[in-house]
CSV table of C-alpha atoms in Angstrom, one decimal:
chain,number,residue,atom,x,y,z
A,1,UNK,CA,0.0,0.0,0.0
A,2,UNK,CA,1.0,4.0,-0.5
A,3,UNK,CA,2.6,5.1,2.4
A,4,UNK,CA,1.8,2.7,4.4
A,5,UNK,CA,-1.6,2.7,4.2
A,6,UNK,CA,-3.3,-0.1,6.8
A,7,UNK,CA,-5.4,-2.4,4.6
A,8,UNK,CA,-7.5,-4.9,6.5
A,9,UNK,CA,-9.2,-7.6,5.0
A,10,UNK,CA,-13.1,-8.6,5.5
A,11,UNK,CA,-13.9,-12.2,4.9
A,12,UNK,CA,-17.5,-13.9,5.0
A,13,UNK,CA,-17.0,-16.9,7.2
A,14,UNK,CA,-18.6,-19.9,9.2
A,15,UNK,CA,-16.1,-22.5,9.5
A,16,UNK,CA,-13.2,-20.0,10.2
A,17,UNK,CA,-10.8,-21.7,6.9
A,18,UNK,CA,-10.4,-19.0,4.6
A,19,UNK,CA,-9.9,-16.3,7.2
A,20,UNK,CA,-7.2,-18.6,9.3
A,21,UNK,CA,-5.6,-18.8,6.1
A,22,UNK,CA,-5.2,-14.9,5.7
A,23,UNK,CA,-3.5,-15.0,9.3
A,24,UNK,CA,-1.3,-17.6,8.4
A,25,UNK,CA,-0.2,-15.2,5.5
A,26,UNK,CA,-0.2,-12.1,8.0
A,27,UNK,CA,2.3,-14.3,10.0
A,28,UNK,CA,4.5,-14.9,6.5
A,29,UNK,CA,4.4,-11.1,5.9
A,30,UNK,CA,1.8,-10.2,4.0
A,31,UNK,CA,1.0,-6.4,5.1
A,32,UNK,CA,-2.6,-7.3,6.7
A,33,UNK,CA,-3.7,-4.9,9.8
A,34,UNK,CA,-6.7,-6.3,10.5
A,35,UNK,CA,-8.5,-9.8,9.7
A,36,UNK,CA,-12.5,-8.6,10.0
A,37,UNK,CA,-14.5,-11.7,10.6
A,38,UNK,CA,-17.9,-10.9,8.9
A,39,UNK,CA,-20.8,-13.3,10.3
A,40,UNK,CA,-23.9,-13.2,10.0
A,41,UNK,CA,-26.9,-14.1,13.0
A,42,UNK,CA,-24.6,-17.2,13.7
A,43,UNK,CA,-22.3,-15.1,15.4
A,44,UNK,CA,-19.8,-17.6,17.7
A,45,UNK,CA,-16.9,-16.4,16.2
A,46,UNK,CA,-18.1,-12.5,16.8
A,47,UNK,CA,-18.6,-13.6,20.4
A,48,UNK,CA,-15.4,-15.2,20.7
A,49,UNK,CA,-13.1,-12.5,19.7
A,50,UNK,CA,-15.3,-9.9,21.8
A,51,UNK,CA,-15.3,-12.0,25.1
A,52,UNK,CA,-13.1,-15.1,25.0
A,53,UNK,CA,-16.1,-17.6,25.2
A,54,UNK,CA,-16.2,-20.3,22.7
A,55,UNK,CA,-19.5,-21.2,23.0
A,56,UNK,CA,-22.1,-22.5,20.2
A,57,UNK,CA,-26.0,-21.4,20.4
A,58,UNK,CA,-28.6,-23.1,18.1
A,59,UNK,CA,-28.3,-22.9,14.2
A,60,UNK,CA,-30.4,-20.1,12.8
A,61,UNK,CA,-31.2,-20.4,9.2
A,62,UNK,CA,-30.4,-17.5,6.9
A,63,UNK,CA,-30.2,-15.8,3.4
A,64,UNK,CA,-26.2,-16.5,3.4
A,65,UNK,CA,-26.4,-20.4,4.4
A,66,UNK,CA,-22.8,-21.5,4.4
A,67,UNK,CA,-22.2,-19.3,7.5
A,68,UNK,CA,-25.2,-21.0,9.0
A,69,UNK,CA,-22.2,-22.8,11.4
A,70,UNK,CA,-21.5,-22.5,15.4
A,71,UNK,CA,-18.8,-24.9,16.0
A,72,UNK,CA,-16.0,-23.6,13.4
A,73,UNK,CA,-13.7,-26.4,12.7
A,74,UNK,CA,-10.7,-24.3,11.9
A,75,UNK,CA,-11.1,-22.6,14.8
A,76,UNK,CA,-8.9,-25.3,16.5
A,77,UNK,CA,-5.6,-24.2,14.4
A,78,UNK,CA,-6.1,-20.9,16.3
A,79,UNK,CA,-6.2,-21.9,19.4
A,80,UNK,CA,-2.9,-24.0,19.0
A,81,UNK,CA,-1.3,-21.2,17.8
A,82,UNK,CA,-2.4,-18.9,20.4
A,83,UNK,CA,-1.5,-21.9,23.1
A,84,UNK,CA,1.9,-21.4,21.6
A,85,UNK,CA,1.6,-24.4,20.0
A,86,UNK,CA,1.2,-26.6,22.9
A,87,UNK,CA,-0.5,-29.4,21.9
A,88,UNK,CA,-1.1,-31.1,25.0
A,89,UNK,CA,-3.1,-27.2,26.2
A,90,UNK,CA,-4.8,-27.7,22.9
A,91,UNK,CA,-6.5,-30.8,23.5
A,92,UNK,CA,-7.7,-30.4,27.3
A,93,UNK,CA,-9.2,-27.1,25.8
A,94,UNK,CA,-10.8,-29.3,23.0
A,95,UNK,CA,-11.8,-32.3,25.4
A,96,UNK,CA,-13.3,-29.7,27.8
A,97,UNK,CA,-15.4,-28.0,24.8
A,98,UNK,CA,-16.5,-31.8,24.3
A,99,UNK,CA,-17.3,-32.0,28.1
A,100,UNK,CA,-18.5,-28.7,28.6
A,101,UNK,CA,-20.0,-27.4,25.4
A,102,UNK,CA,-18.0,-24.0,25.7
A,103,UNK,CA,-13.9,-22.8,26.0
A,104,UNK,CA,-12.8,-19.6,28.2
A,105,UNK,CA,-10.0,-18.3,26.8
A,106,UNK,CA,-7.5,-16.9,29.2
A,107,UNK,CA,-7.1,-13.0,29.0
A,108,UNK,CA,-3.7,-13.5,27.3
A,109,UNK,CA,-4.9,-15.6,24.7
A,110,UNK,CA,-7.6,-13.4,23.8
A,111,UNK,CA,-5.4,-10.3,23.6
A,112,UNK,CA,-3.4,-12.5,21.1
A,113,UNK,CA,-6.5,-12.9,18.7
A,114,UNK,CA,-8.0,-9.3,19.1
A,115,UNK,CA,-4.1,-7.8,18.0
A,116,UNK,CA,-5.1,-9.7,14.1
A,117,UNK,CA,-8.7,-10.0,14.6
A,118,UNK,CA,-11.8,-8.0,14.8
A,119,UNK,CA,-15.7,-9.4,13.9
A,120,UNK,CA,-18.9,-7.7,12.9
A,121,UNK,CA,-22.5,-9.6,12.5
A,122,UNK,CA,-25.3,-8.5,10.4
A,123,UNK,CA,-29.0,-9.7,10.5
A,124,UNK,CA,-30.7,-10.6,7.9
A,125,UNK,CA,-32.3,-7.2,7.2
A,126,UNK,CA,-28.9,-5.5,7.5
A,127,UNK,CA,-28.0,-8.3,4.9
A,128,UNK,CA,-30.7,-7.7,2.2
A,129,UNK,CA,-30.2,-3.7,2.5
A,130,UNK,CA,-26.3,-4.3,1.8
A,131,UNK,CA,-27.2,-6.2,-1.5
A,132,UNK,CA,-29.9,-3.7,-2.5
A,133,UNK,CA,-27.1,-0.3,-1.8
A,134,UNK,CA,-24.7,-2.0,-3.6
A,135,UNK,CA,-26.6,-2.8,-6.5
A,136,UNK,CA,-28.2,1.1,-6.3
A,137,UNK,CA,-24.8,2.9,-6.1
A,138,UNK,CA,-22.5,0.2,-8.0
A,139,UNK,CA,-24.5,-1.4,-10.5
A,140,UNK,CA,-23.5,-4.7,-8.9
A,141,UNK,CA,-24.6,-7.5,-7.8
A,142,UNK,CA,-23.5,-9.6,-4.8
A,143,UNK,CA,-24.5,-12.3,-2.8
A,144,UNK,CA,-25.9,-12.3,0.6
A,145,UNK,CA,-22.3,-13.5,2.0
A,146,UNK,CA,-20.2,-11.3,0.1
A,147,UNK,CA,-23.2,-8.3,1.3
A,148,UNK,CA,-21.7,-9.5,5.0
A,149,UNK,CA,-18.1,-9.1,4.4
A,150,UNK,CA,-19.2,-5.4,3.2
A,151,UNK,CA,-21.6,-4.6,5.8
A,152,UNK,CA,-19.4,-5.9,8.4
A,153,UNK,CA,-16.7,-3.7,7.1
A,154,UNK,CA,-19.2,-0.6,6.9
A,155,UNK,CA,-19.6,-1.0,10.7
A,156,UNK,CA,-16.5,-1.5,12.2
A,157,UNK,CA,-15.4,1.5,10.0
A,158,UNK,CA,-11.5,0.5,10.7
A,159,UNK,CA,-8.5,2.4,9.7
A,160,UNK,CA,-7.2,2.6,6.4
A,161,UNK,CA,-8.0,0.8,3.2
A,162,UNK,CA,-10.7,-2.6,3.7
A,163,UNK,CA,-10.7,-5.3,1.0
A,164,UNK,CA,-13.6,-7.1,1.2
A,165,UNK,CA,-13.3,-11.4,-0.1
A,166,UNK,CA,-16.2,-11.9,-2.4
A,167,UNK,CA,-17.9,-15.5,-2.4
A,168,UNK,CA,-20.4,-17.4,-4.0
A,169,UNK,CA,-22.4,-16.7,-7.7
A,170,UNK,CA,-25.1,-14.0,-7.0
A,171,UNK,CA,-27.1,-16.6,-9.1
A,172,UNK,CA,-27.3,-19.1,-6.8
A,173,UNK,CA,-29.6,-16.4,-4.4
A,174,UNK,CA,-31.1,-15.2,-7.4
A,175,UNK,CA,-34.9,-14.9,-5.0
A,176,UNK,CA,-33.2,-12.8,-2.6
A,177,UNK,CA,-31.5,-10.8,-5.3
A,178,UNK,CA,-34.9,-10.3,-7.3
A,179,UNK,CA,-36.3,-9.3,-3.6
A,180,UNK,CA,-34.0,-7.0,-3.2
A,181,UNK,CA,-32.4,-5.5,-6.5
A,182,UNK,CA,-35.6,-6.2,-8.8
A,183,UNK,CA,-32.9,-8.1,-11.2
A,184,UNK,CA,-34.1,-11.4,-12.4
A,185,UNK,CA,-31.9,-14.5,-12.1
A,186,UNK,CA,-31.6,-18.0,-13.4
A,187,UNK,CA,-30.3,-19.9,-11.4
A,188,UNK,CA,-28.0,-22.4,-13.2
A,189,UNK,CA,-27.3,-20.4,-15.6
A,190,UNK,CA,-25.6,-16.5,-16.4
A,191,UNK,CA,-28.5,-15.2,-17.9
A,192,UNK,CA,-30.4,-12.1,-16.1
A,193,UNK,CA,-32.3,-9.3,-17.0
A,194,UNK,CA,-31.7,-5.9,-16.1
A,195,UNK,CA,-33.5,-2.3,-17.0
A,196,UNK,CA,-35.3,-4.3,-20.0
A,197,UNK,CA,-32.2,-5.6,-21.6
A,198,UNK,CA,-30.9,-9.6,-21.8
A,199,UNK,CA,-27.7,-10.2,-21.0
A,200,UNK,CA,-26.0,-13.4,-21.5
A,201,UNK,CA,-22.5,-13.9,-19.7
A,202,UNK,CA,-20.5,-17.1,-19.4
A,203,UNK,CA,-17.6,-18.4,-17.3
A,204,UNK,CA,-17.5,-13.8,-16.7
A,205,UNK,CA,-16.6,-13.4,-19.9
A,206,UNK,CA,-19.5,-11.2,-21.8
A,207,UNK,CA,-20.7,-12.0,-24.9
A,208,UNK,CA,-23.4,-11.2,-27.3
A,209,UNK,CA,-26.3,-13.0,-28.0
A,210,UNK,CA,-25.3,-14.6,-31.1
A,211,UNK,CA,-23.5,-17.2,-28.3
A,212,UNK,CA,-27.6,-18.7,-28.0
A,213,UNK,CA,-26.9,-20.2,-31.4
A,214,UNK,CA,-25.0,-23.0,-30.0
A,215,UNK,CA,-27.5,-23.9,-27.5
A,216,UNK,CA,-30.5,-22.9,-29.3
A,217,UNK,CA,-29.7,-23.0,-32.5
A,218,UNK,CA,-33.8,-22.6,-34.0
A,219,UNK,CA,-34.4,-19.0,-33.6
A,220,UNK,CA,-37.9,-19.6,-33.9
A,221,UNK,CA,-37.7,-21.7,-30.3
A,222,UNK,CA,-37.9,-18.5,-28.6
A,223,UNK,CA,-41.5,-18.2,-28.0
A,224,UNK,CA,-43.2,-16.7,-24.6
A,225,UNK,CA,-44.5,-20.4,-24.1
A,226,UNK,CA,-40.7,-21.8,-24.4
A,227,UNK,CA,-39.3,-18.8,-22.6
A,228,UNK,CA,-41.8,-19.7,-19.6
A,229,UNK,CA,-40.6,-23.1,-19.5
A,230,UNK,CA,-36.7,-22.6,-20.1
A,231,UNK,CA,-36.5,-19.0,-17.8
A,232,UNK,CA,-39.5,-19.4,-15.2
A,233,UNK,CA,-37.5,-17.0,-12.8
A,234,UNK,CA,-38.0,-14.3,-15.8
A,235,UNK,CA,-41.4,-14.9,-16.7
A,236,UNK,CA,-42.4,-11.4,-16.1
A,237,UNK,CA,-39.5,-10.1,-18.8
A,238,UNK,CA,-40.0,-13.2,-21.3
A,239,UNK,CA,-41.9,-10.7,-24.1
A,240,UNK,CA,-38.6,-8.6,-23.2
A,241,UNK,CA,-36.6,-11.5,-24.1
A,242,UNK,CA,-38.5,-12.7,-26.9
A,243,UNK,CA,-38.7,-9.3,-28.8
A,244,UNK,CA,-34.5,-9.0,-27.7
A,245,UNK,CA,-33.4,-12.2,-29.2
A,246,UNK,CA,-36.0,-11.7,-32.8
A,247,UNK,CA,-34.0,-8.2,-33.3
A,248,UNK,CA,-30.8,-9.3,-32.4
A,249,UNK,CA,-29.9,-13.2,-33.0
């Protein structure tokens, strides 16, 4: 970064892999100031780094499933290396979390987690408003886990420069995204409709329409009745797509 600038990184995470990774690249060099763990309601790892208690609630279901986790399975390579990799600490902390259902950190150990890691949750309404902003003031779309990694960074409002770790295919959510954004997705597929105008993308590589040809290859397949069948997640916009593809395939 210029001058220094701090540049902290905010990664959507349940099962605590990605995010451990980062720190093992902080500890190799890499010029990270802070690791944000974004969460969403599932919030054990928030509560963790806030209080030093390790202890897992029941699963809620959400919009950003894969975070739908309270026992983090990576979370165990931290605590080795914040036992300073003592082993034999490591699994009488694990045994007792068996035992017990919770770990209390010691106040040392925790200070050694909060100096590389901070964590924000957002609920699902904090969520969906993330997606629908970004999508207002960017023109993009993103997923309800990549909309925590932002919003988490939006509220800890850290120093310097925040990259934020985008995740999953925005198509894969496509009812929350048409909930939200009013863009129509198929999931499956890169096709969506946006301001009245198909857009076909593959492998996120944009292409023209003329790319249908190799699927679709009878032009006069593109009827409102096939379009219903083939895209029922754009039913509303099929006359849009019909009249698109006649004037332009």
């Amino acid at each position: 970064s210029k001058n220094e600038e701090k540049i902290n990184y905010s990664v959507p995470t349940g099962n605590f892999g990605d995010i451990y990774a980062g720190y093992v690249a902080k500890k190799m060099g890499l010029p990270i100031n802070k690791l944000i763990i974004a969460t969403n309601s599932n919030d054990i790892l928030k509560r963790v780094v806030d209080q030093g208690i390790y202890k897992p609630l029941k699963v809620k279901h959400t919009i950003s499933p894969s975070m739908d986790i309270q026992v983090a399975s990576n979370f165990e390579r931290l605590i080795f290396d914040i036992c300073s990799f003592d082993s034999k600490k490591t699994l009488n902390l694990m045994n007792q979390f068996g035992k017990d259902g919770l770990i209390k950190l010691e106040e040392e150990e925790l200070k050694k987690i909060q100096a590389d890691f901070c964590s924000e949750s957002l609920t699902e309404e904090e969520t969906k408003l993330v997606i629908k902003q970004i999508n207002k003031t960017h023109n993009i779309l993103v997923d309800p886990h990549t909309a925590v990694g932002i919003g988490a960074a939006n509220k800890l409002k850290l120093e310097g420069k925040d990259i934020i770790l985008a995740t999953a295919h925005p198509a894969k959510f496509s009812d929350v995204i048409l909930e939200e954004t009013g863009v129509a997705l198929l999931p499956g597929a890169d096709f969506y409709m946006a301001d009245d105008f198909f857009v076909v993308r593959a492998a996120s590589v944009d292409f023209d329409g003329r790319k249908l040809l190799q699927d679709f290859p009878d032009k006069g397949q593109f009827t409102t009745e096939f379009c219903l069948k083939m895209f029922p997640k754009l039913a509303k916009a099929c006359d849009n797509i019909e009249s698109w593809l006649k004037k332009n395939i």
